[in-house]
PDB file of C-alpha atoms in Angstrom:
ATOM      1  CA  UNK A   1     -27.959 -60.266 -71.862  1.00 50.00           C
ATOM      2  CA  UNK A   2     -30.373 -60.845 -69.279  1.00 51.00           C
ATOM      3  CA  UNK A   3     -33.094 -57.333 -69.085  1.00 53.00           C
ATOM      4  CA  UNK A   4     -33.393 -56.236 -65.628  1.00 50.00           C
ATOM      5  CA  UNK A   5     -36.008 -53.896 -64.057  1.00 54.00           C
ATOM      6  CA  UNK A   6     -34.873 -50.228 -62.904  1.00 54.00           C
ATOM      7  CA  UNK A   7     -36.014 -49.851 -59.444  1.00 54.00           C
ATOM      8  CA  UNK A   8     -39.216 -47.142 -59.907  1.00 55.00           C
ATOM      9  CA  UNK A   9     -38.778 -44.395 -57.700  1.00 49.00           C
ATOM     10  CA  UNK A  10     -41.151 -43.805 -55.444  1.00 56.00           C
ATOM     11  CA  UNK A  11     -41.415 -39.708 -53.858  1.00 55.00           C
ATOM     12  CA  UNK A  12     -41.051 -39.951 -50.285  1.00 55.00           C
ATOM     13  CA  UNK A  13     -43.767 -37.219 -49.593  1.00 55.00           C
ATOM     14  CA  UNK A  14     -42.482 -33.935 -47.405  1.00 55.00           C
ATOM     15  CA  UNK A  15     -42.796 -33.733 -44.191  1.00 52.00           C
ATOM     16  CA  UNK A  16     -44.183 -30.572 -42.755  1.00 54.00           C
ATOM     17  CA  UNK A  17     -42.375 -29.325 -39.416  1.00 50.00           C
ATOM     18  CA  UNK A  18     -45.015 -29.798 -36.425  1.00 50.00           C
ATOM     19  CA  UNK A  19     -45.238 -26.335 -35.815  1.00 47.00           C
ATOM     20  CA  UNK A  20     -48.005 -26.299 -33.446  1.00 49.00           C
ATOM     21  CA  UNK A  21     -45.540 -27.487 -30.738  1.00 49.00           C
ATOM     22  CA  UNK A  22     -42.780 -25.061 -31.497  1.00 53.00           C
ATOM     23  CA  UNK A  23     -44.954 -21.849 -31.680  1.00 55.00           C
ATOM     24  CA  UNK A  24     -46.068 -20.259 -28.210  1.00 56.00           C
ATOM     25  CA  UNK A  25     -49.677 -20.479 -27.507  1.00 58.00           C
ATOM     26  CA  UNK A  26     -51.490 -17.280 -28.933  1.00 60.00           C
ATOM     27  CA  UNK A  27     -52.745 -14.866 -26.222  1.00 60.00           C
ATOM     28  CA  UNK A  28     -55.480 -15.026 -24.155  1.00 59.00           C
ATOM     29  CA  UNK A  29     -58.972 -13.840 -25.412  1.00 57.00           C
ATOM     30  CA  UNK A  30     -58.961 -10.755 -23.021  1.00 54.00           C
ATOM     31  CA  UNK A  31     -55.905  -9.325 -24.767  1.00 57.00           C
ATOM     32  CA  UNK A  32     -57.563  -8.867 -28.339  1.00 58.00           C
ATOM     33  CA  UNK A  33     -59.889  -6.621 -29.429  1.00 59.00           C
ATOM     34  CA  UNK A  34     -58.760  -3.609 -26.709  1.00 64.00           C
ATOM     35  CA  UNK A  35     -58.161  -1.153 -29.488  1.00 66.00           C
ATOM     36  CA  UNK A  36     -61.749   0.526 -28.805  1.00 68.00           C
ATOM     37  CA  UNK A  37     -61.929  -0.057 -24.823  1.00 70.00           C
ATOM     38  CA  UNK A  38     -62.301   2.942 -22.728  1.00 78.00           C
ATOM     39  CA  UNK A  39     -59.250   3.992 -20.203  1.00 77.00           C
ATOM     40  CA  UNK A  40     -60.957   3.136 -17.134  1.00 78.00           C
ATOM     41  CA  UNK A  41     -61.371  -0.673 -18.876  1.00 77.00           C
ATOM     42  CA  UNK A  42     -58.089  -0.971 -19.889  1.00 77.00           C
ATOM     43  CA  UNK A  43     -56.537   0.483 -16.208  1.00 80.00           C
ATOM     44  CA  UNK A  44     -59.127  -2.443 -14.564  1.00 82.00           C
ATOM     45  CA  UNK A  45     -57.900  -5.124 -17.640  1.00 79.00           C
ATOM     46  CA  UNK A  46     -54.047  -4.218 -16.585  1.00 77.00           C
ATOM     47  CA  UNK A  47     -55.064  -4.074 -12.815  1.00 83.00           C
ATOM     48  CA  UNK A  48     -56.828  -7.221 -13.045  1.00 82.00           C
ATOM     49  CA  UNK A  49     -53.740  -8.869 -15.377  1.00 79.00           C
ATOM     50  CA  UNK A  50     -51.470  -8.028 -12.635  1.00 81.00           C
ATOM     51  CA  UNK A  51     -53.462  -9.557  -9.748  1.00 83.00           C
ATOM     52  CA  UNK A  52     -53.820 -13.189 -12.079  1.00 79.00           C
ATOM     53  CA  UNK A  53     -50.473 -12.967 -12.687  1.00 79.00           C
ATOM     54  CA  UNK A  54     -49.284 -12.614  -9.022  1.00 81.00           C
ATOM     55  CA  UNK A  55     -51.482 -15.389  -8.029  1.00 82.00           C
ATOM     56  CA  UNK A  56     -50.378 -17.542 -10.819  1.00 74.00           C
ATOM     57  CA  UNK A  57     -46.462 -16.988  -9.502  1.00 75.00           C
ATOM     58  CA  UNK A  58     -46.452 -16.413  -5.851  1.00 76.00           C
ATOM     59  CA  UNK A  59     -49.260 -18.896  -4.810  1.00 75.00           C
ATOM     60  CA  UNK A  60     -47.078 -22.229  -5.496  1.00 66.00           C
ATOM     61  CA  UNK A  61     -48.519 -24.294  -2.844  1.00 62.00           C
ATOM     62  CA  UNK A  62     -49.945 -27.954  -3.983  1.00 54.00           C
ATOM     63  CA  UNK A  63     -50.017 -27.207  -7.590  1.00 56.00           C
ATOM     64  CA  UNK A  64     -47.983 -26.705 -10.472  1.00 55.00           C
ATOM     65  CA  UNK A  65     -46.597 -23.726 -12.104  1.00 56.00           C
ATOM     66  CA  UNK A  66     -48.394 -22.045 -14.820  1.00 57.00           C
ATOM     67  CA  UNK A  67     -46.337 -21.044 -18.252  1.00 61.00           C
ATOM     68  CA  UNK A  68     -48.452 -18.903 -19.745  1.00 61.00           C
ATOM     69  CA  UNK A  69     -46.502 -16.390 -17.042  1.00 61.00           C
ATOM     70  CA  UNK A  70     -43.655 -16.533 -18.746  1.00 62.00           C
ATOM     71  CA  UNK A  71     -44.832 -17.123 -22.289  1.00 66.00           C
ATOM     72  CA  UNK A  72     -47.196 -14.298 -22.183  1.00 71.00           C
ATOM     73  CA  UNK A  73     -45.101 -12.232 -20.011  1.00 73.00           C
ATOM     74  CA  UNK A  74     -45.898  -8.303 -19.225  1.00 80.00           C
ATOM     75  CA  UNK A  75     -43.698  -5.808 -17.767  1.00 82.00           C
ATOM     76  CA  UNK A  76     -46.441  -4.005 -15.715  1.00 84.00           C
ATOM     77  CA  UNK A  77     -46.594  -5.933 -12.960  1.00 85.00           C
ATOM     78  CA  UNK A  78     -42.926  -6.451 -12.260  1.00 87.00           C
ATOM     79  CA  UNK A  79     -42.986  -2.607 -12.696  1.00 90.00           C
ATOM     80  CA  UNK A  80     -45.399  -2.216 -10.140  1.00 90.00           C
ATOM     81  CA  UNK A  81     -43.757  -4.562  -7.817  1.00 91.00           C
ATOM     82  CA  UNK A  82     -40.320  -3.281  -8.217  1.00 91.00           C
ATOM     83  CA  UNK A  83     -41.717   0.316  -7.676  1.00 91.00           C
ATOM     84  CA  UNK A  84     -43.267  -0.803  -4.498  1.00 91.00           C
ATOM     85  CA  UNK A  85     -40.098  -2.449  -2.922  1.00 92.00           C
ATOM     86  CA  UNK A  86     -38.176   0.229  -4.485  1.00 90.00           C
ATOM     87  CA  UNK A  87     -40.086   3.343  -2.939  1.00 90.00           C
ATOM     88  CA  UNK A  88     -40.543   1.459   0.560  1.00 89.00           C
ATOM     89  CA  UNK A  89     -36.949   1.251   0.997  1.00 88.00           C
ATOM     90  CA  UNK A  90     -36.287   4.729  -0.052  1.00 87.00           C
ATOM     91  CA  UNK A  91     -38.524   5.931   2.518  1.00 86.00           C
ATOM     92  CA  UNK A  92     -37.527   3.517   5.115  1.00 82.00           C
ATOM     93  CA  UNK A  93     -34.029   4.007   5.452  1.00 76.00           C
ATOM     94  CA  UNK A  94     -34.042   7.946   4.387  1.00 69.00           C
ATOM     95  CA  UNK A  95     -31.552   7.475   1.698  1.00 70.00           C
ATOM     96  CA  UNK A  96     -31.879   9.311  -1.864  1.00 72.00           C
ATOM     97  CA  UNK A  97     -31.451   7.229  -4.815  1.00 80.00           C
ATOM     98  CA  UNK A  98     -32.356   3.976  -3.153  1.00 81.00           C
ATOM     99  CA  UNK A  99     -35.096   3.721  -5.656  1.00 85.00           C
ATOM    100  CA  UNK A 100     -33.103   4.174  -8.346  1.00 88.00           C
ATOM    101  CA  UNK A 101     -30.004   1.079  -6.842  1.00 88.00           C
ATOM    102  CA  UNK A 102     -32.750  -1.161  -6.091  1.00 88.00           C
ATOM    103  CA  UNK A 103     -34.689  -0.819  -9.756  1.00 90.00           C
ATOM    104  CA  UNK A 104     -31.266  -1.087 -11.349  1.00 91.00           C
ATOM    105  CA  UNK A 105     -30.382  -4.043  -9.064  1.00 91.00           C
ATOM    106  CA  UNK A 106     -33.661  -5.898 -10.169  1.00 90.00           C
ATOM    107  CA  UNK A 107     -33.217  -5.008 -13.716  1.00 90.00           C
ATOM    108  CA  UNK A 108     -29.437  -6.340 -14.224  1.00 92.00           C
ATOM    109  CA  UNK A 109     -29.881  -9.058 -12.075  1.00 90.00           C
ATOM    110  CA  UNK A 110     -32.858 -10.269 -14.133  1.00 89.00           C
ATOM    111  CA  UNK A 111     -31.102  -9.759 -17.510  1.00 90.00           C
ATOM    112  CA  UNK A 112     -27.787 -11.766 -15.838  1.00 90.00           C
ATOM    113  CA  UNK A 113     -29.932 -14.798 -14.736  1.00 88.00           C
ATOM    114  CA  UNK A 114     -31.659 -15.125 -18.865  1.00 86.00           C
ATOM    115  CA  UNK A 115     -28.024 -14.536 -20.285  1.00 89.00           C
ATOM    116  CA  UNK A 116     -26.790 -17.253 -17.808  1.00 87.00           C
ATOM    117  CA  UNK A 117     -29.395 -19.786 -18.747  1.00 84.00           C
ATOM    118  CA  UNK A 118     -28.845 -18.816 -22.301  1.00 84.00           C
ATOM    119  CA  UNK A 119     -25.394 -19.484 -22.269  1.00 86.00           C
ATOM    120  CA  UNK A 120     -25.936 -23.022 -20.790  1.00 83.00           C
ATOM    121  CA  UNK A 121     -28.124 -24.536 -23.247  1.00 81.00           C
ATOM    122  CA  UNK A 122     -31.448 -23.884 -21.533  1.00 76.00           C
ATOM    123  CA  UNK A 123     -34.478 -22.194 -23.604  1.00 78.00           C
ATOM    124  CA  UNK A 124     -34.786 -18.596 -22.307  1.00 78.00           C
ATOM    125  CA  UNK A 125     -36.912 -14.920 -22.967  1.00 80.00           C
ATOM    126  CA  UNK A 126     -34.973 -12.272 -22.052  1.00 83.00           C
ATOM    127  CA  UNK A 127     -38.303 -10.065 -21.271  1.00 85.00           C
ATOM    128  CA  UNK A 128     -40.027 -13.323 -20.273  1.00 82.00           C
ATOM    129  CA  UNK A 129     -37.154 -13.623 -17.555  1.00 84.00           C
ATOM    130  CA  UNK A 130     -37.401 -10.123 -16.605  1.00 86.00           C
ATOM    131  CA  UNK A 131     -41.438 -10.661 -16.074  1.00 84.00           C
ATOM    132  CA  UNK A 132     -40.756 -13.968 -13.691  1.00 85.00           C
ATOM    133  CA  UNK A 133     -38.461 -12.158 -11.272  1.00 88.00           C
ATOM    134  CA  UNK A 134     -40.537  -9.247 -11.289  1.00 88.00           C
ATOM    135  CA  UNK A 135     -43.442 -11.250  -9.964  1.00 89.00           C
ATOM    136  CA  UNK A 136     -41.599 -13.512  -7.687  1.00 89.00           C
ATOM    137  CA  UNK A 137     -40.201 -10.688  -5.943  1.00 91.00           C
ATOM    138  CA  UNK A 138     -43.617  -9.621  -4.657  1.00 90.00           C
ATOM    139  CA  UNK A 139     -43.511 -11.036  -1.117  1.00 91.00           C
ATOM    140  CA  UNK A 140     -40.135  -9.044  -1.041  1.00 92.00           C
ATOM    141  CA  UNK A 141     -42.368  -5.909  -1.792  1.00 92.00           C
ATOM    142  CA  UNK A 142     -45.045  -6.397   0.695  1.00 92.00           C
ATOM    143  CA  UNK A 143     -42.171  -7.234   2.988  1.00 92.00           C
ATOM    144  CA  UNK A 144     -40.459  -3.809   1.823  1.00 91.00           C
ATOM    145  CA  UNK A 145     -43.570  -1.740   2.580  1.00 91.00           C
ATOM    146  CA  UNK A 146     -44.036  -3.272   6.294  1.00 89.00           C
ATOM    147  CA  UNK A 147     -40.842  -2.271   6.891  1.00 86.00           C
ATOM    148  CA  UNK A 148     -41.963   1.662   6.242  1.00 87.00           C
ATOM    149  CA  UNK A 149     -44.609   1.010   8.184  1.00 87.00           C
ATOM    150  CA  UNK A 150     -42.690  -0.453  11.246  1.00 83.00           C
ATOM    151  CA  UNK A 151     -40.270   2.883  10.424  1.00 81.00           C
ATOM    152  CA  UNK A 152     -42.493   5.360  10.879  1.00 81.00           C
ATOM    153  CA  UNK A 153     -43.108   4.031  14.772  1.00 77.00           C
ATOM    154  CA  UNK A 154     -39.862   5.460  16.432  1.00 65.00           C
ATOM    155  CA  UNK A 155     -40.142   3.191  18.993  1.00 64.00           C
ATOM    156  CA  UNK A 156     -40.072   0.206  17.761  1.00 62.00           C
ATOM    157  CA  UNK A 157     -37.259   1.094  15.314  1.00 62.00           C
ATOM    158  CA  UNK A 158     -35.200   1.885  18.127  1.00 60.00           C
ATOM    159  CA  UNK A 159     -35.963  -1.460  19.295  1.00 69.00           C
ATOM    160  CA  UNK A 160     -33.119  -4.503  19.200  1.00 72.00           C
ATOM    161  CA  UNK A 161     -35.329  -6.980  18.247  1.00 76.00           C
ATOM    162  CA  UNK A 162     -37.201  -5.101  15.372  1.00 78.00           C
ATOM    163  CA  UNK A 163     -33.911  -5.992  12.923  1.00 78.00           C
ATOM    164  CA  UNK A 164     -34.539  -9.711  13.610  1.00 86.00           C
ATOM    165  CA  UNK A 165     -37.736  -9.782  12.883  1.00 85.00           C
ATOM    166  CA  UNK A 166     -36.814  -7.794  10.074  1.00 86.00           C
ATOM    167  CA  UNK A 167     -34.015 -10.539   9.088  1.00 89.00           C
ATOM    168  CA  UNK A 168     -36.445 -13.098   9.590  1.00 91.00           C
ATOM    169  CA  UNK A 169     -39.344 -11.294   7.496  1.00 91.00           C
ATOM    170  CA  UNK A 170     -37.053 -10.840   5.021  1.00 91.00           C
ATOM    171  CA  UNK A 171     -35.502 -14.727   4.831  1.00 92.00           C
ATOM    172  CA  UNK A 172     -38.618 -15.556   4.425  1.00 93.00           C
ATOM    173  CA  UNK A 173     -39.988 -14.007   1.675  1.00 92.00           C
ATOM    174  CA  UNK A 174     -36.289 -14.638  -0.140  1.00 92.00           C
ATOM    175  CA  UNK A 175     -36.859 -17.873  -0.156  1.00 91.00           C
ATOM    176  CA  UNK A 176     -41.321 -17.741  -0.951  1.00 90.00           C
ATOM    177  CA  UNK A 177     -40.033 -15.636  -4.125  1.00 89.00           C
ATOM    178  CA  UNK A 178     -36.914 -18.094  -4.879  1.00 89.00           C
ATOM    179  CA  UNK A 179     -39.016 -21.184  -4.654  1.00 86.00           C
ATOM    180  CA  UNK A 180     -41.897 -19.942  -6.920  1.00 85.00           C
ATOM    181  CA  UNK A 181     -38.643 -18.873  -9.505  1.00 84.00           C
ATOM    182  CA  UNK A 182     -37.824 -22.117  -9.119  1.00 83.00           C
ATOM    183  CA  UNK A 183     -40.976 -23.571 -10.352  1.00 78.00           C
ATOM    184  CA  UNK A 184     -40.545 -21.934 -13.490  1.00 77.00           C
ATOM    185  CA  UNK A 185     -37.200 -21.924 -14.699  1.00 78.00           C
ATOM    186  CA  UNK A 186     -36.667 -25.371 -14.488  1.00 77.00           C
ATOM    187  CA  UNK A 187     -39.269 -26.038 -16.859  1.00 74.00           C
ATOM    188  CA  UNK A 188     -36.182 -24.283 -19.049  1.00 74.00           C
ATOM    189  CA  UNK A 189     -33.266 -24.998 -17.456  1.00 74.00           C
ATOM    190  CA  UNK A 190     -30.638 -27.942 -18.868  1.00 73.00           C
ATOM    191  CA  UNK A 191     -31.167 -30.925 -16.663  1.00 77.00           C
ATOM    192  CA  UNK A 192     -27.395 -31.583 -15.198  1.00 77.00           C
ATOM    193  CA  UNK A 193     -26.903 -27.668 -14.954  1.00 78.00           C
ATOM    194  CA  UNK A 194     -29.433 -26.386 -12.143  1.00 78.00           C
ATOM    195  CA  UNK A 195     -27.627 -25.093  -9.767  1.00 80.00           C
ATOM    196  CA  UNK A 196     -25.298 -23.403 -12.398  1.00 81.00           C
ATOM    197  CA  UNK A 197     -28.670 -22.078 -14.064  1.00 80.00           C
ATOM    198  CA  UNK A 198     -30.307 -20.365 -10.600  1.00 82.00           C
ATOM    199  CA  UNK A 199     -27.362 -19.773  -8.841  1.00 85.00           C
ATOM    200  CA  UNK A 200     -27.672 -15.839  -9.856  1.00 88.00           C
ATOM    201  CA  UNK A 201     -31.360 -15.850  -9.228  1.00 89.00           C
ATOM    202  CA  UNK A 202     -30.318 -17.171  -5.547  1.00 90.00           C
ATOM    203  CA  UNK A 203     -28.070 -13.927  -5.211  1.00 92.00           C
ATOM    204  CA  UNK A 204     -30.466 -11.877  -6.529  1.00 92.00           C
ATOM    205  CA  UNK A 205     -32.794 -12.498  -4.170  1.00 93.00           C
ATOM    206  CA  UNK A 206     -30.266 -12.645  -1.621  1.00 92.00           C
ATOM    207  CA  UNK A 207     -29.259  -8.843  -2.640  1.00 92.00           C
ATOM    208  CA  UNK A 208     -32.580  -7.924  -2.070  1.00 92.00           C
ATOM    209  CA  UNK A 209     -33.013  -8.933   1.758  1.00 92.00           C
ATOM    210  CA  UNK A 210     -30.384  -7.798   2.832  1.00 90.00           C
ATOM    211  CA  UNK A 211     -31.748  -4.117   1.332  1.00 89.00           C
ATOM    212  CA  UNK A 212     -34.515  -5.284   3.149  1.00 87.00           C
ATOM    213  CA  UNK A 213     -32.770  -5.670   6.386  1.00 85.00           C
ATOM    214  CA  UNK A 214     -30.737  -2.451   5.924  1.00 80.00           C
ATOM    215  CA  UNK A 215     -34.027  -0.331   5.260  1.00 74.00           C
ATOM    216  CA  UNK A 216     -34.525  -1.058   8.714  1.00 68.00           C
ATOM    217  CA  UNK A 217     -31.460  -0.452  10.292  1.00 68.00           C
ATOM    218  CA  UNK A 218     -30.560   2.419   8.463  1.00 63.00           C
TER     219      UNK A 218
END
């Protein structure tokens, strides 16, 4: 009988996952080492955070959105924000609890839009999500706290023409916070399944101007 040769077997060696592109980027250099800062640094550190971080969202004009917003989110600037549109309202249009419907409004709305990407396949942070809209809705704010301004001049309020200007304030900065939303989440988002992802974030916002107008009719 003829001898014949056994294949040798050879270990394949193991392959290590490639988790450098998995893993989110760690966090920026002025977020370590704040254990021993005074309060007055870390009030100007979460001041200053807040003012990047609008920029970074709101300012979408010839360039490209910036991740680390929604990687290395933070919840004090969509705080802020949704305080500001909140409170404006509530003193606009006289009517108690307003801050209270509008922060709720934000909130839910925020968590529906993650869940709804979620459920479609797309790569989503809950508090990441939360974080984006809170940003994006700052032209809304400013828009909210004109409006208390223009209230406080009887005048003008009494005026026909102040509620278009109102509607058209308030289309306007709907769409300004929709379109930088936009420039993040489809960086998420299935492709085939956009307008099922943002569809919610589209009502959201659309929720919110029409508080705007009402804070001005009201």
């Amino acid at each position: 009988m003829a001898d014949f040769e056994q294949p040798s077997y050879q270990p394949q060696p193991e392959v290590q996952p490639d988790t450098e592109k998995q893993a989110p980027p760690p966090p920026p250099d002025y977020l370590l080492n704040t254990i021993n800062e005074t309060v007055a640094q870390t009030l100007w550190r979460d001041l200053k955070l807040i003012l990047i971080r609008t920029w970074q969202v709101v300012w979408v004009f010839n360039r490209s959105s910036n991740l680390e917003v929604y990687e290395q989110y933070d919840l004090f600037g969509p705080f802020f924000y949704g305080l500001i549109f909140s409170i404006s309202l509530e003193l606009a249009a006289t009517i108690s609890n307003m801050t209270v419907v509008c922060m709720s409004v934000i909130f839910i709305g925020s968590l529906i839009v993650a869940l709804n990407i979620a459920v479609l396949g797309g790569k989503v942070s809950i508090l990441g999500t939360i974080c984006l809209i809170g940003y994006c809705i700052a032209p809304l704010s400013f828009a909210a706290l004109i409006v208390f301004i223009l209230t406080l001049f009887q005048g003008l309020k009494a005026q026909w023409y102040m509620g278009l200007i109102v509607a058209c304030l308030a289309a306007f900065t709907a769409v300004w916070g929709l379109f930088a939303a936009w420039g993040f989440f489809r960086n998420v988002i299935i492709p085939g399944k956009q307008f099922q992802s943002v569809y919610p974030v589209l009502f959201l916002f659309a929720v919110l101007a029409m508080f705007l107008v009402f804070g001005m009719i009201a």
